[in-house]
CSV table of C-alpha atoms in Angstrom, one decimal:
chain,number,residue,atom,x,y,z
A,402,MET,CA,-34.4,23.8,-106.0
A,403,SER,CA,-33.2,20.2,-105.3
A,404,THR,CA,-32.3,19.7,-101.6
A,405,THR,CA,-30.5,16.6,-102.1
A,406,PRO,CA,-26.7,17.1,-101.0
A,407,PRO,CA,-23.9,16.5,-103.3
A,408,PRO,CA,-22.1,13.3,-103.0
A,409,GLN,CA,-19.2,14.9,-100.7
A,410,ALA,CA,-21.6,15.9,-98.3
A,411,LEU,CA,-22.6,12.3,-97.6
A,412,SER,CA,-21.0,10.6,-94.4
A,413,SER,CA,-18.9,7.5,-95.4
A,414,ASP,CA,-21.2,5.7,-93.6
A,415,ALA,CA,-24.1,6.5,-95.9
A,416,ARG,CA,-22.0,6.1,-99.1
A,417,SER,CA,-20.6,3.0,-98.0
A,418,GLY,CA,-24.5,2.0,-97.0
A,419,ARG,CA,-25.2,2.3,-101.0
A,420,GLY,CA,-22.3,0.4,-102.1
A,421,GLU,CA,-19.7,3.1,-102.7
A,422,ARG,CA,-16.5,2.7,-101.9
A,423,THR,CA,-14.7,5.9,-99.6
A,424,ALA,CA,-11.4,6.8,-98.4
A,425,GLU,CA,-12.3,5.1,-95.2
A,426,ASP,CA,-13.0,1.5,-96.6
A,427,GLY,CA,-9.8,-0.9,-97.3
A,428,ALA,CA,-7.2,-2.4,-94.9
A,429,PHE,CA,-5.8,1.0,-94.6
A,430,GLY,CA,-8.7,2.9,-94.6
A,431,TRP,CA,-8.3,3.6,-90.8
A,432,LEU,CA,-5.1,5.3,-91.7
A,433,ARG,CA,-6.1,7.3,-94.6
A,434,ALA,CA,-9.2,8.6,-92.3
A,435,LEU,CA,-6.8,10.4,-89.8
A,436,GLY,CA,-6.0,13.0,-92.3
A,437,PRO,CA,-2.2,14.5,-92.7
A,438,ARG,CA,-2.0,15.8,-89.4
A,439,GLY,CA,-3.8,12.5,-87.8
A,440,ARG,CA,-1.0,10.7,-89.3
A,441,ARG,CA,1.7,12.6,-88.2
A,442,ALA,CA,0.1,12.3,-84.6
A,443,PHE,CA,0.0,8.6,-85.1
A,444,ALA,CA,3.7,8.7,-86.3
A,445,GLY,CA,4.5,10.3,-82.9
A,446,ALA,CA,2.6,7.9,-80.7
A,447,PHE,CA,3.4,4.8,-82.4
A,448,GLY,CA,7.6,5.8,-82.0
A,449,GLY,CA,7.2,7.2,-78.5
A,450,TYR,CA,5.4,3.9,-77.3
A,451,ALA,CA,7.7,1.4,-79.2
A,452,LEU,CA,10.6,3.2,-77.6
A,453,ASP,CA,8.9,3.7,-74.1
A,454,SER,CA,8.5,-0.5,-74.9
A,455,TYR,CA,12.4,-0.5,-75.6
A,456,ASP,CA,13.2,1.3,-72.5
A,457,TYR,CA,11.1,-0.6,-70.2
A,458,PHE,CA,12.8,-4.0,-71.6
A,459,THR,CA,15.8,-3.0,-70.9
A,460,LEU,CA,15.5,-4.2,-67.3
A,461,PRO,CA,13.9,-7.9,-67.9
A,462,LEU,CA,16.4,-8.8,-70.5
A,463,SER,CA,18.9,-7.7,-68.3
A,464,MET,CA,17.5,-9.0,-64.9
A,465,VAL,CA,19.9,-12.2,-64.5
A,466,ALA,CA,23.3,-10.4,-65.1
A,467,LEU,CA,22.0,-7.4,-63.0
A,468,ALA,CA,21.1,-10.1,-60.0
A,469,ALA,CA,24.9,-11.8,-60.3
A,470,TYR,CA,26.6,-8.2,-60.5
A,471,PHE,CA,24.8,-6.8,-57.3
A,472,GLY,CA,24.4,-10.5,-55.8
A,473,LEU,CA,20.2,-9.7,-55.7
A,474,ASP,CA,17.5,-12.4,-54.8
A,475,SER,CA,14.2,-13.0,-56.6
A,476,GLY,CA,12.4,-10.3,-54.0
A,477,GLN,CA,14.9,-7.8,-54.6
A,478,THR,CA,15.0,-8.2,-58.4
A,479,GLY,CA,11.4,-8.3,-58.5
A,480,LEU,CA,11.2,-5.1,-56.7
A,481,PHE,CA,13.0,-3.0,-59.7
A,482,THR,CA,9.7,-3.6,-61.7
A,483,THR,CA,7.4,-2.8,-58.9
A,484,VAL,CA,9.1,0.5,-58.0
A,485,THR,CA,8.9,1.1,-61.7
A,486,LEU,CA,5.2,0.5,-62.1
A,487,VAL,CA,4.2,2.2,-58.8
A,488,VAL,CA,6.2,5.4,-59.8
A,489,SER,CA,4.6,5.0,-63.0
A,490,ALA,CA,1.2,5.4,-61.8
A,491,VAL,CA,2.5,9.5,-60.3
A,492,GLY,CA,3.8,10.3,-63.5
A,493,GLY,CA,1.1,8.7,-65.8
A,494,ALA,CA,-1.9,10.7,-63.3
A,495,ALA,CA,0.8,14.0,-63.8
A,496,ALA,CA,0.9,13.4,-67.4
A,497,GLY,CA,-2.6,13.3,-68.1
A,498,VAL,CA,-3.3,16.5,-66.1
A,499,PHE,CA,-0.6,17.8,-68.5
A,500,ALA,CA,-2.5,16.6,-71.1
A,501,ASP,CA,-5.6,18.6,-70.6
A,502,ARG,CA,-4.2,21.5,-69.2
A,503,VAL,CA,-0.9,22.4,-71.6
A,504,GLY,CA,-1.9,20.0,-74.5
A,505,ARG,CA,-1.1,16.5,-75.7
A,506,VAL,CA,2.2,17.3,-77.7
A,507,ARG,CA,3.7,19.0,-75.2
A,508,ALA,CA,2.9,16.6,-72.3
A,509,LEU,CA,3.9,13.4,-74.7
A,510,MET,CA,7.5,15.5,-75.3
A,511,ILE,CA,7.9,15.6,-71.7
A,512,THR,CA,7.4,12.2,-70.8
A,513,VAL,CA,9.7,11.0,-73.9
A,514,ILE,CA,12.5,13.0,-72.4
A,515,THR,CA,12.1,11.7,-68.7
A,516,TYR,CA,12.0,8.2,-69.5
A,517,ALA,CA,15.1,8.5,-72.0
A,518,VAL,CA,17.1,10.3,-69.8
A,519,PHE,CA,16.8,8.1,-66.9
A,520,THR,CA,17.0,4.8,-68.7
A,521,VAL,CA,20.4,6.1,-69.7
A,522,ALA,CA,21.2,7.0,-66.0
A,523,CYS,CA,20.7,3.6,-64.9
A,524,GLY,CA,23.3,2.3,-66.8
A,525,PHE,CA,26.0,4.4,-64.6
A,526,ALA,CA,24.5,3.1,-61.6
A,527,PRO,CA,27.1,2.2,-58.8
A,528,ASN,CA,24.9,0.1,-56.4
A,529,TYR,CA,21.5,-1.6,-56.4
A,530,GLU,CA,20.0,1.4,-54.1
A,531,THR,CA,20.9,4.1,-56.8
A,532,LEU,CA,19.9,1.9,-59.6
A,533,LEU,CA,16.6,1.5,-58.1
A,534,VAL,CA,16.1,5.2,-57.4
A,535,PHE,CA,16.9,5.8,-61.0
A,536,ARG,CA,14.5,3.2,-62.4
A,537,ALA,CA,11.8,4.8,-60.2
A,538,PHE,CA,12.3,8.3,-61.6
A,539,GLN,CA,12.4,6.1,-65.5
A,540,GLY,CA,8.9,5.5,-64.1
A,541,LEU,CA,7.8,8.8,-64.0
A,542,GLY,CA,8.1,9.3,-67.8
A,543,PHE,CA,7.2,5.3,-68.7
A,544,GLY,CA,4.0,5.8,-67.1
A,545,GLY,CA,2.7,8.8,-69.1
A,546,GLU,CA,3.7,8.0,-72.6
A,547,TRP,CA,0.9,5.7,-73.2
A,548,ALA,CA,-2.1,7.6,-72.0
A,549,VAL,CA,-1.1,10.9,-73.6
A,550,GLY,CA,-0.2,9.1,-77.1
A,551,ALA,CA,-3.4,7.3,-77.1
A,552,ILE,CA,-5.5,10.4,-76.2
A,553,LEU,CA,-3.6,12.6,-79.3
A,554,VAL,CA,-4.5,9.6,-81.6
A,555,ALA,CA,-7.8,9.0,-80.6
A,556,GLU,CA,-9.1,12.8,-80.9
A,557,TYR,CA,-8.4,12.1,-84.6
A,558,ALA,CA,-9.6,8.9,-85.1
A,559,SER,CA,-12.9,8.1,-86.5
A,560,ALA,CA,-15.4,6.6,-84.2
A,561,ARG,CA,-15.7,3.8,-87.0
A,562,HIS,CA,-12.1,3.2,-86.9
A,563,ARG,CA,-11.1,4.2,-83.2
A,564,GLY,CA,-10.3,0.6,-82.1
A,565,ARG,CA,-8.4,-0.6,-84.9
A,566,THR,CA,-6.4,2.8,-85.1
A,567,LEU,CA,-5.8,2.5,-81.4
A,568,GLY,CA,-4.7,-1.3,-81.9
A,569,ALA,CA,-2.1,-0.5,-84.4
A,570,VAL,CA,-0.6,2.4,-81.9
A,571,GLN,CA,-0.5,-0.6,-79.1
A,572,SER,CA,1.2,-2.5,-81.4
A,573,SER,CA,4.0,-0.5,-81.2
A,574,TRP,CA,4.7,-1.8,-77.8
A,575,ALA,CA,5.8,-5.4,-79.6
A,576,VAL,CA,8.0,-3.5,-82.0
A,577,GLY,CA,10.1,-1.9,-79.3
A,578,TRP,CA,10.0,-5.2,-77.5
A,579,ALA,CA,11.6,-6.7,-80.8
A,580,LEU,CA,13.9,-4.2,-80.8
A,581,ALA,CA,15.0,-4.3,-77.2
A,582,ALA,CA,15.4,-8.4,-77.7
A,583,ILE,CA,17.5,-8.3,-81.0
A,584,VAL,CA,19.5,-5.6,-79.1
A,585,TYR,CA,20.0,-7.8,-75.6
A,586,THR,CA,20.9,-10.8,-78.3
A,587,LEU,CA,23.9,-9.0,-79.8
A,588,VAL,CA,25.1,-7.2,-76.9
A,589,PHE,CA,25.2,-9.9,-74.4
A,590,SER,CA,26.8,-12.1,-76.9
A,591,PHE,CA,29.3,-9.7,-77.7
A,592,ALA,CA,30.3,-8.1,-74.1
A,593,GLY,CA,30.5,-9.6,-70.9
A,594,ASP,CA,27.6,-9.8,-68.5
A,595,ASP,CA,29.2,-7.1,-66.2
A,596,LEU,CA,29.5,-4.6,-68.9
A,597,ALA,CA,26.5,-5.7,-71.0
A,598,TRP,CA,23.6,-4.9,-68.5
A,599,ARG,CA,25.0,-1.1,-68.6
A,600,VAL,CA,25.3,-0.8,-72.5
A,601,MET,CA,21.4,-1.8,-72.7
A,602,PHE,CA,20.5,1.1,-70.4
A,603,TRP,CA,22.8,3.5,-72.5
A,604,THR,CA,20.8,2.7,-75.6
A,605,GLY,CA,18.1,4.3,-74.1
A,606,ALA,CA,19.1,7.7,-75.4
A,607,LEU,CA,17.3,6.8,-78.6
A,608,PRO,CA,14.0,8.2,-77.5
A,609,ALA,CA,15.5,11.7,-77.6
A,610,LEU,CA,15.7,11.9,-81.2
A,611,LEU,CA,12.0,11.6,-81.2
A,612,VAL,CA,11.3,14.9,-79.3
A,613,VAL,CA,12.8,16.8,-82.1
A,614,TRP,CA,10.7,15.5,-84.8
A,615,LEU,CA,7.5,16.2,-81.9
A,616,ARG,CA,8.1,19.4,-81.5
A,617,ARG,CA,7.9,20.5,-85.0
A,618,ARG,CA,5.7,18.1,-86.7
A,619,VAL,CA,3.0,16.9,-84.4
A,620,HIS,CA,0.2,19.1,-83.2
A,621,ASP,CA,-3.0,18.6,-81.1
A,622,ALA,CA,-6.5,17.7,-82.4
A,623,PRO,CA,-8.5,21.1,-83.2
A,624,GLN,CA,-11.3,19.9,-80.7
A,625,ALA,CA,-9.0,19.1,-77.9
A,626,VAL,CA,-7.3,22.8,-78.2
A,627,ALA,CA,-10.6,24.2,-78.1
A,628,VAL,CA,-11.7,22.6,-75.1
A,629,ARG,CA,-8.5,23.3,-73.2
A,630,GLU,CA,-9.0,27.2,-73.6
A,631,GLN,CA,-12.7,27.4,-72.6
A,632,SER,CA,-13.2,24.6,-70.0
A,633,PRO,CA,-12.5,25.7,-66.7
A,634,GLN,CA,-12.5,22.3,-65.0
A,635,ARG,CA,-9.9,20.6,-67.2
A,636,GLY,CA,-7.2,18.3,-66.0
A,637,SER,CA,-9.7,18.1,-62.5
A,638,PHE,CA,-9.2,15.4,-60.2
A,639,VAL,CA,-12.0,16.5,-58.4
A,640,THR,CA,-14.4,16.2,-61.5
A,641,ILE,CA,-12.8,12.1,-62.1
A,642,PHE,CA,-14.0,11.3,-58.4
A,643,ARG,CA,-17.3,13.0,-58.5
A,644,PRO,CA,-20.1,10.8,-57.6
A,645,GLY,CA,-23.6,11.0,-59.9
A,646,THR,CA,-26.5,12.9,-58.7
A,647,ALA,CA,-30.3,13.0,-59.7
A,648,ASP,CA,-29.5,15.6,-61.8
A,649,ALA,CA,-26.2,14.8,-63.5
A,650,PRO,CA,-23.9,11.2,-64.0
A,651,GLY,CA,-20.8,11.7,-62.4
A,652,LEU,CA,-17.3,9.6,-63.0
A,653,LEU,CA,-16.5,8.1,-59.9
A,654,ARG,CA,-18.2,4.7,-60.5
A,655,THR,CA,-16.4,4.8,-64.0
A,656,THR,CA,-13.2,5.5,-62.4
A,657,VAL,CA,-13.2,2.8,-59.8
A,658,PHE,CA,-13.9,0.0,-62.3
A,659,ALA,CA,-11.5,1.4,-64.9
A,660,GLY,CA,-8.8,1.3,-62.4
A,661,LEU,CA,-9.9,-2.3,-61.7
A,662,LEU,CA,-10.1,-3.1,-64.9
A,663,SER,CA,-6.4,-1.9,-65.5
A,664,THR,CA,-5.2,-3.5,-62.5
A,665,GLY,CA,-6.2,-7.2,-63.4
A,666,VAL,CA,-5.1,-6.8,-67.3
A,667,GLN,CA,-1.7,-4.9,-66.2
A,668,GLY,CA,-0.9,-7.4,-63.3
A,669,GLY,CA,-1.5,-10.5,-65.4
A,670,TYR,CA,0.8,-8.6,-68.4
A,671,TYR,CA,3.6,-7.3,-66.1
A,672,THR,CA,3.9,-10.8,-64.3
A,673,LEU,CA,4.8,-12.3,-67.7
A,674,ALA,CA,6.7,-9.9,-69.2
A,675,THR,CA,9.1,-9.1,-66.0
A,676,TRP,CA,9.7,-13.1,-65.3
A,677,ILE,CA,9.3,-14.8,-68.6
A,678,PRO,CA,13.2,-14.1,-69.8
A,679,THR,CA,14.2,-14.9,-66.3
A,680,TYR,CA,11.8,-18.3,-66.1
A,681,LEU,CA,13.7,-19.4,-69.8
A,682,LYS,CA,17.6,-19.0,-68.7
A,683,THR,CA,16.9,-20.0,-65.2
A,684,GLU,CA,14.0,-23.0,-65.0
A,685,ARG,CA,14.1,-24.3,-68.7
A,686,GLY,CA,18.3,-23.6,-69.1
A,687,LEU,CA,18.2,-21.8,-72.2
A,688,SER,CA,21.0,-19.5,-73.5
A,689,VAL,CA,21.1,-16.0,-74.4
A,690,VAL,CA,20.4,-17.0,-78.3
A,691,GLY,CA,17.7,-19.3,-77.1
A,692,THR,CA,16.1,-16.9,-75.2
A,693,GLY,CA,16.1,-14.7,-77.8
A,694,GLY,CA,14.4,-17.2,-79.8
A,695,TYR,CA,11.9,-18.3,-77.7
A,696,LEU,CA,11.1,-14.7,-77.6
A,697,THR,CA,10.5,-14.2,-81.0
A,698,PHE,CA,7.5,-16.7,-80.9
A,699,LEU,CA,6.1,-14.3,-77.8
A,700,ILE,CA,6.8,-11.3,-79.5
A,701,SER,CA,5.9,-12.1,-82.8
A,702,GLY,CA,2.4,-13.3,-81.3
A,703,ALA,CA,2.2,-10.0,-79.8
A,704,PHE,CA,2.5,-8.3,-82.3
A,705,LEU,CA,-0.2,-9.8,-84.5
A,706,GLY,CA,-2.9,-9.5,-81.2
A,707,TYR,CA,-2.6,-6.1,-81.2
A,708,LEU,CA,-3.5,-5.8,-84.6
A,709,THR,CA,-6.2,-8.6,-84.4
A,710,GLY,CA,-7.6,-7.1,-81.2
A,711,GLY,CA,-7.7,-3.6,-82.8
A,712,TYR,CA,-10.2,-5.1,-85.5
A,713,LEU,CA,-12.0,-6.8,-83.2
A,714,THR,CA,-12.7,-4.0,-80.8
A,715,ASP,CA,-14.4,-2.5,-83.6
A,716,ARG,CA,-16.3,-5.5,-84.5
A,717,LEU,CA,-17.0,-6.7,-81.1
A,718,GLY,CA,-17.2,-4.1,-79.1
A,719,ARG,CA,-14.9,-2.5,-76.5
A,720,ARG,CA,-16.0,-5.0,-73.7
A,721,ARG,CA,-16.6,-8.0,-75.8
A,722,ASN,CA,-13.2,-8.0,-76.8
A,723,ILE,CA,-11.7,-7.1,-73.4
A,724,TRP,CA,-13.6,-10.0,-71.8
A,725,LEU,CA,-12.5,-12.8,-74.4
A,726,PHE,CA,-9.2,-12.0,-74.3
A,727,ALA,CA,-8.9,-11.9,-70.7
A,728,VAL,CA,-10.2,-15.4,-70.5
A,729,LEU,CA,-7.8,-16.6,-73.5
A,730,SER,CA,-4.7,-15.2,-71.4
A,731,ALA,CA,-5.5,-16.7,-68.7
A,732,VAL,CA,-5.8,-20.5,-70.1
A,733,CYS,CA,-2.6,-19.7,-71.3
A,734,VAL,CA,-0.7,-18.7,-68.9
A,735,LEU,CA,-2.0,-21.6,-66.9
A,736,ALA,CA,-1.0,-24.1,-69.6
A,737,TYR,CA,2.6,-22.4,-70.2
A,738,ALA,CA,3.6,-22.3,-66.4
A,739,ASN,CA,2.6,-25.9,-66.1
A,740,ILE,CA,4.3,-27.5,-69.0
A,741,PRO,CA,6.6,-30.4,-68.0
A,742,GLY,CA,10.2,-30.4,-68.1
A,743,GLY,CA,12.0,-31.3,-71.0
A,744,ALA,CA,9.3,-30.3,-73.6
A,745,ASN,CA,10.6,-26.9,-74.9
A,746,THR,CA,9.6,-27.4,-78.0
A,747,LEU,CA,5.8,-27.3,-76.9
A,748,LEU,CA,7.0,-24.1,-74.7
A,749,LEU,CA,8.1,-22.5,-78.0
A,750,VAL,CA,4.7,-23.4,-79.8
A,751,LEU,CA,2.8,-22.1,-77.0
A,752,GLY,CA,4.5,-18.4,-76.8
A,753,PHE,CA,2.6,-17.6,-79.8
A,754,PRO,CA,-0.8,-17.4,-78.5
A,755,LEU,CA,0.1,-16.6,-75.1
A,756,GLY,CA,2.1,-13.6,-76.7
A,757,PHE,CA,-1.2,-13.0,-78.8
A,758,CYS,CA,-3.7,-13.0,-76.1
A,759,MET,CA,-2.1,-11.1,-73.7
A,760,SER,CA,-1.6,-8.4,-76.2
A,761,ALA,CA,-4.7,-8.4,-78.1
A,762,ILE,CA,-6.5,-7.5,-74.7
A,763,PHE,CA,-4.6,-4.2,-74.4
A,764,SER,CA,-5.9,-3.1,-78.2
A,765,GLY,CA,-8.8,-2.1,-76.9
A,766,PHE,CA,-8.0,0.0,-73.9
A,767,GLY,CA,-6.8,3.1,-75.8
A,768,SER,CA,-10.2,3.9,-77.3
A,769,TYR,CA,-12.0,2.4,-74.6
A,770,LEU,CA,-10.2,4.9,-71.9
A,771,SER,CA,-10.7,8.0,-74.0
A,772,GLU,CA,-14.5,7.2,-75.1
A,773,LEU,CA,-15.3,6.7,-71.1
A,774,TYR,CA,-14.2,10.4,-70.3
A,775,PRO,CA,-15.4,13.9,-71.7
A,776,THR,CA,-12.5,15.8,-73.4
A,777,ALA,CA,-11.6,18.3,-70.4
A,778,VAL,CA,-10.8,15.6,-68.3
A,779,ARG,CA,-10.1,13.0,-71.0
A,780,GLY,CA,-6.1,13.1,-70.1
A,781,THR,CA,-7.0,13.2,-66.3
A,782,GLY,CA,-9.4,10.1,-66.1
A,783,GLN,CA,-7.3,7.8,-68.5
A,784,GLY,CA,-4.0,8.9,-66.7
A,785,PHE,CA,-4.9,8.2,-63.7
A,786,THR,CA,-6.9,4.9,-64.0
A,787,TYR,CA,-4.4,3.1,-66.5
A,788,ASN,CA,-1.6,3.7,-64.3
A,789,ALA,CA,-3.1,3.7,-60.9
A,790,GLY,CA,-3.9,0.0,-62.9
A,791,ARG,CA,-0.4,-0.3,-63.3
A,792,ALA,CA,0.7,0.9,-59.9
A,793,VAL,CA,-1.6,-1.8,-58.0
A,794,GLY,CA,-0.7,-4.8,-60.7
A,795,ALA,CA,2.9,-3.9,-59.9
A,796,VAL,CA,2.6,-6.0,-56.8
A,797,PHE,CA,2.1,-9.1,-59.1
A,798,PRO,CA,5.9,-9.4,-60.2
A,799,THR,CA,7.4,-8.6,-56.6
A,800,LEU,CA,4.7,-11.6,-55.5
A,801,VAL,CA,6.2,-13.6,-57.7
A,802,GLY,CA,9.5,-13.0,-56.9
A,803,PHE,CA,9.1,-13.8,-53.3
A,804,LEU,CA,7.3,-16.9,-53.8
A,805,ALA,CA,9.7,-18.4,-56.7
A,806,ASP,CA,12.0,-19.8,-54.1
A,807,SER,CA,9.4,-22.0,-52.5
A,808,TRP,CA,6.7,-22.2,-55.5
A,809,GLY,CA,9.2,-22.5,-58.1
A,810,LEU,CA,9.5,-19.4,-60.9
A,811,GLY,CA,6.6,-21.9,-62.9
A,812,GLY,CA,4.2,-22.3,-60.1
A,813,ALA,CA,4.4,-18.6,-59.3
A,814,LEU,CA,3.5,-17.3,-62.6
A,815,VAL,CA,-0.1,-18.7,-61.9
A,816,PHE,CA,-0.8,-14.9,-60.4
A,817,GLY,CA,-0.7,-13.8,-63.7
A,818,ALA,CA,-3.9,-15.8,-64.6
A,819,ALA,CA,-5.7,-14.2,-61.3
A,820,GLY,CA,-4.8,-10.6,-62.6
A,821,TYR,CA,-6.7,-11.9,-65.9
A,822,ALA,CA,-10.2,-12.8,-63.7
A,823,LEU,CA,-10.0,-9.5,-62.0
A,824,ALA,CA,-10.1,-7.5,-65.1
A,825,ALA,CA,-13.2,-9.6,-66.6
A,826,ALA,CA,-14.9,-9.1,-63.6
A,827,ALA,CA,-14.2,-5.6,-63.5
A,828,LEU,CA,-16.2,-5.1,-66.8
A,829,PHE,CA,-19.1,-5.8,-65.3
A,830,GLY,CA,-19.5,-2.3,-63.8
A,831,LEU,CA,-18.7,-0.3,-67.0
A,832,PRO,CA,-20.8,0.7,-70.2
A,833,GLU,CA,-20.2,-0.5,-74.1
A,834,THR,CA,-18.7,2.7,-75.6
A,835,ARG,CA,-18.3,1.6,-79.3
A,836,GLY,CA,-19.1,4.1,-81.9
A,837,LYS,CA,-19.1,6.8,-79.7
A,838,GLU,CA,-18.2,10.4,-81.1
A,839,LEU,CA,-15.3,12.2,-79.0
A,840,ALA,CA,-16.9,15.7,-78.9
């Protein structure tokens, strides 16, 4: 009897090696490879992260109006972002533990409800202190959504396509950012600033609609369910901080360097995301519509950067992709912040590569952090390192705010470049994980 396996028993890689086309080939092979359940998980994570982005950007886009309404200086407005990101570390770490203990989808729904409720509450804030508190609570949900959604999709994705699959999820951040910019342009064009910023926050109720769909249509990957039911160490902070021994490797080194990597990338990113709208309006003298036009170039570059970075993550490897775009992002930040006054056309053009590079670096994060941790503590490890980096990186926007009065906002933005330098250095302490199966 022949022992040759039937054609359907061959792996997709083996068939591709013989020159045969498989369902995983082509521009959207990564999406077909997810299967029906995986595609629903992808849709849920994509929608959740897009709306997470939308709710986040209601603040930076409304910053000038908020400062005028409450009589705030640059340091006080920068504190909004810092509080949001610092508290997001708590929310992200908690969401990661929940994801390991009660499931990815349940944790995802909790995060979406949290950031939606408190974004709406921000619109009713009567004073600066109350708004600061509501924004802090919004950070609880904001911090956990990406990590949980990325893990949910990573556990459905094949090793061959995981980078571009998670890069596509990451691209939803640009979609939410674009939606926020469109709504901002419309709301601030037709309503006075004193009301418009409140309306922006009230539109943050949109994500609540996603929860109903998540509850009915999305499920955890089977292997994650099996590990959750069998592993006594699931969701353990002790495990991700355990040093290695001669008999068994630990995760302490991974956790430390992954946290530094996240700190650098997010310190650079949130410096730009927080202050560029204000920079365009105050130092470049652009109108609401003009600011929206400049942001269009930045956001378009970001969207393509996420998709390109995801593809390169699979082709070059996780570490090379992050290193490449850390260097390019630092160069773009320095160039953008030092464009001579009056050269606004150059500012417009440079917005595209700036958005491209500072987003492409994120595309590998979902796959890389998922692959650095075993299934039982994947949520805990990814939730902690990504959001601890967010919290420490949150110092950068506030530092820029306090230095803006003496250095000028454009000059203070160079601290974003320092974040990318830290990210590049952290990669020396982490392994390459391309092709790793998530058992």
